[in-house]
PDB file of C-alpha atoms in Angstrom:
ATOM      1  CA  MET A 869     160.895 142.269 257.549  1.00 94.00           C
ATOM      2  CA  PRO A 870     159.005 143.283 253.331  1.00 96.00           C
ATOM      3  CA  GLU A 871     162.201 145.311 252.588  1.00 97.00           C
ATOM      4  CA  ARG A 872     164.358 142.230 253.805  1.00 96.00           C
ATOM      5  CA  VAL A 873     162.666 141.192 251.274  1.00 98.00           C
ATOM      6  CA  TRP A 874     163.794 143.389 248.516  1.00 98.00           C
ATOM      7  CA  ALA A 875     167.284 143.285 249.899  1.00 96.00           C
ATOM      8  CA  ALA A 876     167.210 139.829 249.283  1.00 96.00           C
ATOM      9  CA  ALA A 877     166.487 140.075 245.620  1.00 97.00           C
ATOM     10  CA  ARG A 878     168.429 142.800 245.016  1.00 96.00           C
ATOM     11  CA  ALA A 879     171.338 141.094 246.527  1.00 94.00           C
ATOM     12  CA  GLY A 880     170.997 138.494 244.066  1.00 93.00           C
ATOM     13  CA  PHE A 881     168.661 135.762 245.440  1.00 95.00           C
ATOM     14  CA  ASP A 882     165.921 133.842 243.955  1.00 94.00           C
ATOM     15  CA  LEU A 883     164.453 132.496 247.620  1.00 97.00           C
ATOM     16  CA  VAL A 884     163.654 134.144 251.897  1.00 97.00           C
ATOM     17  CA  ASP A 885     163.694 131.909 254.652  1.00 97.00           C
ATOM     18  CA  LEU A 886     161.789 133.393 258.542  1.00 96.00           C
ATOM     19  CA  TRP A 887     161.740 132.045 261.211  1.00 95.00           C
ATOM     20  CA  ASP A 888     157.875 131.656 262.761  1.00 96.00           C
ATOM     21  CA  TRP A 889     155.630 132.921 260.009  1.00 97.00           C
ATOM     22  CA  ARG A 890     152.894 134.111 263.499  1.00 96.00           C
ATOM     23  CA  ASN A 891     155.804 136.335 264.443  1.00 94.00           C
ATOM     24  CA  VAL A 892     155.710 138.561 261.416  1.00 97.00           C
ATOM     25  CA  ASP A 893     153.466 139.918 259.171  1.00 97.00           C
ATOM     26  CA  ILE A 894     153.283 136.735 256.484  1.00 98.00           C
ATOM     27  CA  ASP A 895     150.990 138.538 254.375  1.00 97.00           C
ATOM     28  CA  SER A 896     152.983 141.855 253.922  1.00 98.00           C
ATOM     29  CA  ILE A 897     156.005 139.624 253.322  1.00 98.00           C
ATOM     30  CA  ALA A 898     154.863 137.290 250.294  1.00 98.00           C
ATOM     31  CA  ARG A 899     153.579 140.640 249.071  1.00 98.00           C
ATOM     32  CA  ALA A 900     157.435 141.892 248.117  1.00 98.00           C
ATOM     33  CA  ALA A 901     158.494 138.386 247.780  1.00 98.00           C
ATOM     34  CA  HIS A 902     155.896 138.563 244.718  1.00 97.00           C
ATOM     35  CA  GLU A 903     156.710 142.068 243.463  1.00 98.00           C
ATOM     36  CA  SER A 904     160.405 140.965 243.789  1.00 97.00           C
ATOM     37  CA  GLY A 905     160.305 138.200 242.095  1.00 97.00           C
ATOM     38  CA  VAL A 906     161.426 135.777 244.615  1.00 96.00           C
ATOM     39  CA  GLY A 907     160.116 133.273 246.505  1.00 97.00           C
ATOM     40  CA  ILE A 908     159.367 131.849 250.561  1.00 98.00           C
ATOM     41  CA  ASN A 909     161.420 128.438 250.838  1.00 98.00           C
ATOM     42  CA  GLY A 910     160.192 127.770 254.335  1.00 98.00           C
ATOM     43  CA  PHE A 911     159.391 129.136 257.890  1.00 98.00           C
ATOM     44  CA  PHE A 912     158.550 126.849 260.940  1.00 98.00           C
ATOM     45  CA  GLY A 913     156.460 124.524 261.098  1.00 98.00           C
ATOM     46  CA  ASN A 914     156.106 124.622 265.170  1.00 98.00           C
ATOM     47  CA  ARG A 915     157.461 126.043 267.789  1.00 97.00           C
ATOM     48  CA  GLU A 916     154.706 125.688 270.171  1.00 98.00           C
ATOM     49  CA  PHE A 917     154.535 121.612 271.156  1.00 98.00           C
ATOM     50  CA  SER A 918     156.477 119.433 270.305  1.00 98.00           C
ATOM     51  CA  ALA A 919     156.686 116.228 268.074  1.00 98.00           C
ATOM     52  CA  CYS A 920     158.985 114.843 270.595  1.00 98.00           C
ATOM     53  CA  ASP A 921     156.053 114.281 273.297  1.00 98.00           C
ATOM     54  CA  PRO A 922     152.935 112.003 272.286  1.00 98.00           C
ATOM     55  CA  ALA A 923     150.670 113.743 275.263  1.00 98.00           C
ATOM     56  CA  GLN A 924     151.538 116.786 272.187  1.00 98.00           C
ATOM     57  CA  ARG A 925     150.328 115.057 269.648  1.00 98.00           C
ATOM     58  CA  GLU A 926     147.002 116.652 268.820  1.00 98.00           C
ATOM     59  CA  SER A 927     148.338 120.225 269.212  1.00 98.00           C
ATOM     60  CA  PHE A 928     151.805 118.474 267.152  1.00 98.00           C
ATOM     61  CA  VAL A 929     149.688 117.977 264.141  1.00 98.00           C
ATOM     62  CA  GLN A 930     147.263 120.499 264.159  1.00 98.00           C
ATOM     63  CA  GLU A 931     150.267 122.908 264.502  1.00 98.00           C
ATOM     64  CA  VAL A 932     151.975 121.008 261.663  1.00 98.00           C
ATOM     65  CA  ARG A 933     147.938 121.590 259.680  1.00 98.00           C
ATOM     66  CA  GLU A 934     147.971 125.733 260.352  1.00 98.00           C
ATOM     67  CA  SER A 935     151.767 126.133 259.731  1.00 98.00           C
ATOM     68  CA  LEU A 936     150.850 124.053 256.106  1.00 98.00           C
ATOM     69  CA  GLU A 937     147.648 125.966 255.037  1.00 98.00           C
ATOM     70  CA  CYS A 938     150.193 129.256 255.982  1.00 98.00           C
ATOM     71  CA  ALA A 939     153.099 128.067 253.283  1.00 98.00           C
ATOM     72  CA  VAL A 940     149.885 127.505 250.682  1.00 98.00           C
ATOM     73  CA  ARG A 941     148.918 130.647 250.804  1.00 98.00           C
ATOM     74  CA  VAL A 942     151.743 132.720 250.914  1.00 98.00           C
ATOM     75  CA  GLY A 943     153.722 129.589 248.305  1.00 97.00           C
ATOM     76  CA  ALA A 944     156.283 128.150 250.509  1.00 98.00           C
ATOM     77  CA  ARG A 945     158.216 125.000 249.630  1.00 97.00           C
ATOM     78  CA  GLN A 946     159.668 123.823 252.926  1.00 98.00           C
ATOM     79  CA  LEU A 947     157.916 123.676 256.625  1.00 98.00           C
ATOM     80  CA  HIS A 948     160.527 123.631 259.124  1.00 98.00           C
ATOM     81  CA  LEU A 949     160.353 120.785 261.732  1.00 98.00           C
ATOM     82  CA  PHE A 950     161.582 120.362 265.290  1.00 98.00           C
ATOM     83  CA  SER A 951     161.941 117.974 267.503  1.00 98.00           C
ATOM     84  CA  ASN A 952     160.926 119.709 271.410  1.00 98.00           C
ATOM     85  CA  ALA A 953     159.078 122.562 271.591  1.00 98.00           C
ATOM     86  CA  ILE A 954     161.503 125.717 271.464  1.00 97.00           C
ATOM     87  CA  ARG A 955     159.989 128.879 273.779  1.00 94.00           C
ATOM     88  CA  PRO A 956     161.489 132.999 272.817  1.00 89.00           C
ATOM     89  CA  GLY A 957     165.252 133.342 272.886  1.00 89.00           C
ATOM     90  CA  GLY A 958     166.674 129.735 272.410  1.00 91.00           C
ATOM     91  CA  VAL A 959     164.628 127.940 275.551  1.00 96.00           C
ATOM     92  CA  VAL A 960     163.993 124.703 274.712  1.00 98.00           C
ATOM     93  CA  VAL A 961     161.682 122.713 276.061  1.00 97.00           C
ATOM     94  CA  PRO A 962     162.438 118.971 277.222  1.00 96.00           C
ATOM     95  CA  GLY A 963     160.584 116.423 276.105  1.00 96.00           C
ATOM     96  CA  PRO A 964     159.287 113.911 278.920  1.00 97.00           C
ATOM     97  CA  PRO A 965     161.937 111.473 281.403  1.00 97.00           C
ATOM     98  CA  VAL A 966     161.843 107.979 279.090  1.00 97.00           C
ATOM     99  CA  PRO A 967     164.420 106.369 277.192  1.00 96.00           C
ATOM    100  CA  ALA A 968     165.861 108.572 273.833  1.00 95.00           C
ATOM    101  CA  SER A 969     164.501 105.682 271.715  1.00 96.00           C
ATOM    102  CA  SER A 970     160.937 105.977 272.828  1.00 98.00           C
ATOM    103  CA  LEU A 971     161.035 110.399 272.351  1.00 98.00           C
ATOM    104  CA  GLN A 972     162.775 109.103 268.724  1.00 97.00           C
ATOM    105  CA  GLN A 973     159.581 106.632 268.175  1.00 98.00           C
ATOM    106  CA  ALA A 974     157.110 109.693 269.243  1.00 98.00           C
ATOM    107  CA  CYS A 975     158.697 111.584 266.083  1.00 98.00           C
ATOM    108  CA  VAL A 976     158.651 109.503 263.302  1.00 98.00           C
ATOM    109  CA  ASP A 977     154.939 108.171 265.458  1.00 98.00           C
ATOM    110  CA  ALA A 978     154.334 112.182 264.741  1.00 98.00           C
ATOM    111  CA  LEU A 979     155.594 112.902 261.293  1.00 98.00           C
ATOM    112  CA  ARG A 980     154.204 109.473 259.974  1.00 98.00           C
ATOM    113  CA  GLU A 981     150.387 111.524 260.667  1.00 98.00           C
ATOM    114  CA  VAL A 982     151.740 114.697 258.890  1.00 98.00           C
ATOM    115  CA  ALA A 983     153.518 113.834 255.978  1.00 98.00           C
ATOM    116  CA  PRO A 984     149.776 113.321 253.972  1.00 98.00           C
ATOM    117  CA  LEU A 985     148.898 116.538 255.190  1.00 98.00           C
ATOM    118  CA  ALA A 986     151.978 117.643 253.472  1.00 98.00           C
ATOM    119  CA  GLU A 987     151.414 116.154 250.591  1.00 98.00           C
ATOM    120  CA  ALA A 988     148.542 117.291 249.952  1.00 98.00           C
ATOM    121  CA  ALA A 989     149.875 121.106 250.673  1.00 98.00           C
ATOM    122  CA  GLY A 990     152.399 120.309 247.669  1.00 98.00           C
ATOM    123  CA  VAL A 991     155.028 120.730 250.510  1.00 98.00           C
ATOM    124  CA  THR A 992     158.005 119.377 251.510  1.00 98.00           C
ATOM    125  CA  LEU A 993     158.865 119.144 255.566  1.00 98.00           C
ATOM    126  CA  ILE A 994     162.546 119.005 256.407  1.00 98.00           C
ATOM    127  CA  LEU A 995     163.807 117.991 259.442  1.00 98.00           C
ATOM    128  CA  GLU A 996     166.393 120.228 261.654  1.00 98.00           C
ATOM    129  CA  HIS A 997     169.313 118.925 263.361  1.00 98.00           C
ATOM    130  CA  LEU A 998     170.132 121.685 266.270  1.00 97.00           C
ATOM    131  CA  ASN A 999     173.240 121.630 268.972  1.00 96.00           C
ATOM    132  CA  GLU A1000     173.367 121.057 272.345  1.00 94.00           C
ATOM    133  CA  VAL A1001     176.163 123.672 272.883  1.00 94.00           C
ATOM    134  CA  PHE A1002     173.415 126.630 272.861  1.00 94.00           C
ATOM    135  CA  LEU A1003     170.259 124.036 272.519  1.00 95.00           C
ATOM    136  CA  PRO A1004     170.767 121.550 275.493  1.00 95.00           C
ATOM    137  CA  GLY A1005     167.820 119.389 276.145  1.00 96.00           C
ATOM    138  CA  TYR A1006     166.339 119.410 272.151  1.00 97.00           C
ATOM    139  CA  LEU A1007     166.760 115.848 270.207  1.00 98.00           C
ATOM    140  CA  TRP A1008     167.844 116.100 266.620  1.00 98.00           C
ATOM    141  CA  ILE A1009     171.851 116.997 267.592  1.00 97.00           C
ATOM    142  CA  GLY A1010     173.164 116.363 264.790  1.00 96.00           C
ATOM    143  CA  ALA A1011     172.365 115.302 261.317  1.00 98.00           C
ATOM    144  CA  GLY A1012     172.683 112.239 261.909  1.00 97.00           C
ATOM    145  CA  SER A1013     169.506 111.357 264.011  1.00 97.00           C
ATOM    146  CA  VAL A1014     167.335 113.168 261.241  1.00 98.00           C
ATOM    147  CA  VAL A1015     168.540 111.242 258.333  1.00 98.00           C
ATOM    148  CA  ASP A1016     167.638 107.859 261.195  1.00 98.00           C
ATOM    149  CA  ILE A1017     164.057 109.300 261.591  1.00 98.00           C
ATOM    150  CA  ALA A1018     163.406 110.716 258.035  1.00 98.00           C
ATOM    151  CA  ARG A1019     164.864 106.840 257.063  1.00 98.00           C
ATOM    152  CA  GLU A1020     162.262 105.517 259.325  1.00 98.00           C
ATOM    153  CA  VAL A1021     159.614 107.617 258.769  1.00 98.00           C
ATOM    154  CA  ASP A1022     159.951 106.754 254.406  1.00 98.00           C
ATOM    155  CA  HIS A1023     157.894 109.095 252.993  1.00 98.00           C
ATOM    156  CA  PRO A1024     159.291 111.492 250.305  1.00 98.00           C
ATOM    157  CA  ASN A1025     157.434 114.709 251.546  1.00 98.00           C
ATOM    158  CA  VAL A1026     160.167 113.924 255.127  1.00 98.00           C
ATOM    159  CA  MET A1027     163.621 115.341 254.028  1.00 98.00           C
ATOM    160  CA  VAL A1028     166.205 117.027 256.323  1.00 98.00           C
ATOM    161  CA  VAL A1029     168.543 119.900 256.378  1.00 98.00           C
ATOM    162  CA  PHE A1030     172.556 119.346 256.388  1.00 98.00           C
ATOM    163  CA  ASP A1031     173.366 122.600 258.711  1.00 98.00           C
ATOM    164  CA  ALA A1032     176.951 123.168 258.635  1.00 98.00           C
ATOM    165  CA  TYR A1033     176.634 125.323 261.273  1.00 98.00           C
ATOM    166  CA  HIS A1034     174.729 123.130 263.413  1.00 98.00           C
ATOM    167  CA  GLN A1035     176.702 119.744 262.449  1.00 98.00           C
ATOM    168  CA  GLN A1036     180.479 121.519 263.594  1.00 98.00           C
ATOM    169  CA  LEU A1037     179.328 122.883 267.022  1.00 95.00           C
ATOM    170  CA  GLY A1038     177.213 119.575 268.005  1.00 85.00           C
ATOM    171  CA  GLN A1039     179.975 116.411 266.226  1.00 92.00           C
ATOM    172  CA  GLY A1040     181.930 117.304 263.547  1.00 95.00           C
ATOM    173  CA  ARG A1041     182.872 114.993 260.493  1.00 97.00           C
ATOM    174  CA  LEU A1042     180.696 117.178 258.081  1.00 98.00           C
ATOM    175  CA  GLY A1043     182.066 115.766 254.684  1.00 98.00           C
ATOM    176  CA  GLU A1044     181.086 112.205 256.363  1.00 98.00           C
ATOM    177  CA  HIS A1045     176.875 112.805 257.806  1.00 98.00           C
ATOM    178  CA  LEU A1046     176.651 115.141 254.799  1.00 98.00           C
ATOM    179  CA  LEU A1047     176.986 112.129 252.162  1.00 98.00           C
ATOM    180  CA  ALA A1048     175.351 109.870 255.341  1.00 98.00           C
ATOM    181  CA  ALA A1049     172.119 112.564 254.371  1.00 98.00           C
ATOM    182  CA  MET A1050     171.926 112.188 250.552  1.00 98.00           C
ATOM    183  CA  PRO A1051     169.262 109.891 250.071  1.00 98.00           C
ATOM    184  CA  TYR A1052     167.069 112.347 252.066  1.00 98.00           C
ATOM    185  CA  LEU A1053     168.665 116.077 251.482  1.00 98.00           C
ATOM    186  CA  GLY A1054     166.070 118.662 251.308  1.00 98.00           C
ATOM    187  CA  ARG A1055     168.146 121.610 252.072  1.00 98.00           C
ATOM    188  CA  VAL A1056     172.444 122.392 253.248  1.00 98.00           C
ATOM    189  CA  ASP A1057     172.376 125.557 255.309  1.00 98.00           C
ATOM    190  CA  ILE A1058     175.998 127.603 255.503  1.00 98.00           C
ATOM    191  CA  ALA A1059     177.100 129.446 258.355  1.00 98.00           C
ATOM    192  CA  GLY A1060     180.620 129.394 259.365  1.00 97.00           C
ATOM    193  CA  VAL A1061     181.756 128.504 263.031  1.00 97.00           C
ATOM    194  CA  PRO A1062     182.820 130.164 264.992  1.00 96.00           C
ATOM    195  CA  GLY A1063     179.757 133.252 264.624  1.00 95.00           C
ATOM    196  CA  ARG A1064     177.325 132.359 262.053  1.00 97.00           C
ATOM    197  CA  HIS A1065     178.841 133.848 259.599  1.00 97.00           C
ATOM    198  CA  GLU A1066     179.719 134.131 255.875  1.00 97.00           C
ATOM    199  CA  PRO A1067     181.335 131.128 254.405  1.00 96.00           C
ATOM    200  CA  GLY A1068     185.288 132.042 253.818  1.00 94.00           C
ATOM    201  CA  VAL A1069     184.859 133.008 257.760  1.00 95.00           C
ATOM    202  CA  GLY A1070     186.427 130.575 260.216  1.00 95.00           C
ATOM    203  CA  GLU A1071     187.240 126.819 260.010  1.00 97.00           C
ATOM    204  CA  ILE A1072     184.277 125.120 258.497  1.00 98.00           C
ATOM    205  CA  ASP A1073     185.620 124.608 254.604  1.00 97.00           C
ATOM    206  CA  PHE A1074     182.569 125.118 252.893  1.00 97.00           C
ATOM    207  CA  SER A1075     184.985 124.774 249.546  1.00 96.00           C
ATOM    208  CA  TYR A1076     185.491 120.531 250.410  1.00 97.00           C
ATOM    209  CA  LEU A1077     181.849 120.708 250.750  1.00 97.00           C
ATOM    210  CA  ARG A1078     181.006 122.216 247.331  1.00 97.00           C
ATOM    211  CA  GLU A1079     183.344 119.876 245.713  1.00 96.00           C
ATOM    212  CA  LEU A1080     180.534 116.967 247.572  1.00 98.00           C
ATOM    213  CA  LEU A1081     177.777 118.380 247.065  1.00 97.00           C
ATOM    214  CA  ASP A1082     179.058 118.477 243.009  1.00 95.00           C
ATOM    215  CA  GLN A1083     180.057 114.538 243.290  1.00 96.00           C
ATOM    216  CA  GLU A1084     176.783 113.778 244.404  1.00 96.00           C
ATOM    217  CA  LYS A1085     174.897 116.034 241.826  1.00 95.00           C
ATOM    218  CA  TRP A1086     173.149 116.810 244.280  1.00 95.00           C
ATOM    219  CA  HIS A1087     170.445 120.333 243.140  1.00 92.00           C
ATOM    220  CA  GLY A1088     168.681 121.182 245.851  1.00 94.00           C
ATOM    221  CA  THR A1089     168.091 124.712 247.772  1.00 95.00           C
ATOM    222  CA  VAL A1090     171.050 125.781 249.805  1.00 96.00           C
ATOM    223  CA  THR A1091     170.146 128.728 252.194  1.00 96.00           C
ATOM    224  CA  PHE A1092     172.814 131.616 254.188  1.00 97.00           C
ATOM    225  CA  GLU A1093     172.372 131.832 257.417  1.00 95.00           C
ATOM    226  CA  VAL A1094     175.587 133.491 258.258  1.00 96.00           C
ATOM    227  CA  MET A1095     175.623 137.275 260.394  1.00 96.00           C
ATOM    228  CA  PRO A1096     178.006 139.016 258.763  1.00 96.00           C
ATOM    229  CA  SER A1097     181.675 139.049 259.942  1.00 95.00           C
ATOM    230  CA  ASN A1098     182.167 143.093 259.840  1.00 94.00           C
ATOM    231  CA  GLY A1099     178.716 144.009 260.253  1.00 93.00           C
ATOM    232  CA  ASN A1100     178.438 144.427 256.497  1.00 93.00           C
ATOM    233  CA  PRO A1101     175.818 142.682 255.198  1.00 93.00           C
ATOM    234  CA  ALA A1102     177.491 143.550 251.164  1.00 94.00           C
ATOM    235  CA  LYS A1103     181.197 142.436 252.240  1.00 93.00           C
ATOM    236  CA  ALA A1104     178.820 138.368 253.138  1.00 95.00           C
ATOM    237  CA  VAL A1105     177.229 138.834 249.478  1.00 96.00           C
ATOM    238  CA  GLU A1106     180.097 139.358 248.025  1.00 96.00           C
ATOM    239  CA  MET A1107     182.379 136.050 250.406  1.00 96.00           C
ATOM    240  CA  ILE A1108     179.396 134.654 249.522  1.00 96.00           C
ATOM    241  CA  ASP A1109     179.409 135.113 245.611  1.00 95.00           C
ATOM    242  CA  GLN A1110     183.580 133.506 245.792  1.00 95.00           C
ATOM    243  CA  MET A1111     182.432 130.296 247.255  1.00 95.00           C
ATOM    244  CA  PHE A1112     178.781 129.508 246.169  1.00 95.00           C
ATOM    245  CA  PRO A1113     178.367 130.938 242.340  1.00 93.00           C
ATOM    246  CA  LEU A1114     175.419 131.678 240.600  1.00 88.00           C
ATOM    247  CA  SER A1115     176.297 129.540 238.097  1.00 89.00           C
ATOM    248  CA  TRP A1116     177.521 127.028 240.635  1.00 91.00           C
ATOM    249  CA  CYS A1117     174.122 127.816 241.969  1.00 87.00           C
ATOM    250  CA  ARG A1118     172.659 126.973 238.345  1.00 77.00           C
ATOM    251  CA  ARG A1119     174.988 124.680 237.362  1.00 66.00           C
ATOM    252  CA  GLY A1120     171.556 121.935 237.577  1.00 57.00           C
ATOM    253  CA  GLU A1121     168.903 123.990 235.077  1.00 56.00           C
ATOM    254  CA  ALA A1122     172.055 124.241 232.214  1.00 46.00           C
ATOM    255  CA  GLU A1123     172.046 119.995 232.702  1.00 48.00           C
TER     256      GLU A1123
END
């Protein structure tokens, strides 16, 4: 993992993301980030316990609290939060057998409890929508679901991701949902469909999505959660540079 940080730095990225910080040597990663001059954007805030299950509320809050402590220690900017617990292999733990509206309200209540903790830590909580094709049973399907939650929680440290890959698999209508997410948008995740490959491979028109971000003068974080289509990371970086060149990524600094 530390070598991956160095590889990201050599490729020109200024931030790295990872999944569950408890499954890696997070302190070695943090040292590599410091030495290579890149930052840690974020990692999972919860995975063992669900936000949508009131019976797990205390455990969920404690899990997020521990993740915030780690984020502060290594200088991470964001925690990625899930509606449901997710076991290894991407197995979603279903919520309790109650109406979806009750599950959503449980999420709102849980997030209202952890939002002040995130504010005190100086970390943004990012609500992660996924897809039901590969993750059946997950509550937050589609960007609209996390936007509704963020609107209800109404806290500056609770924002959402717009994940092009998950949105296309789950619901489509990428442009419409991207614009609707703007008031709460903390991160945009880029990966193509099918295959989760680099931009320019697959059916998603990322140039159009980039135009919408320009139109809205959005200056947040863009991440590239991709698997190289030909197995060569250098080719994926080349395609990323073509679609999202460094001059575009830095435009907010000039303004």
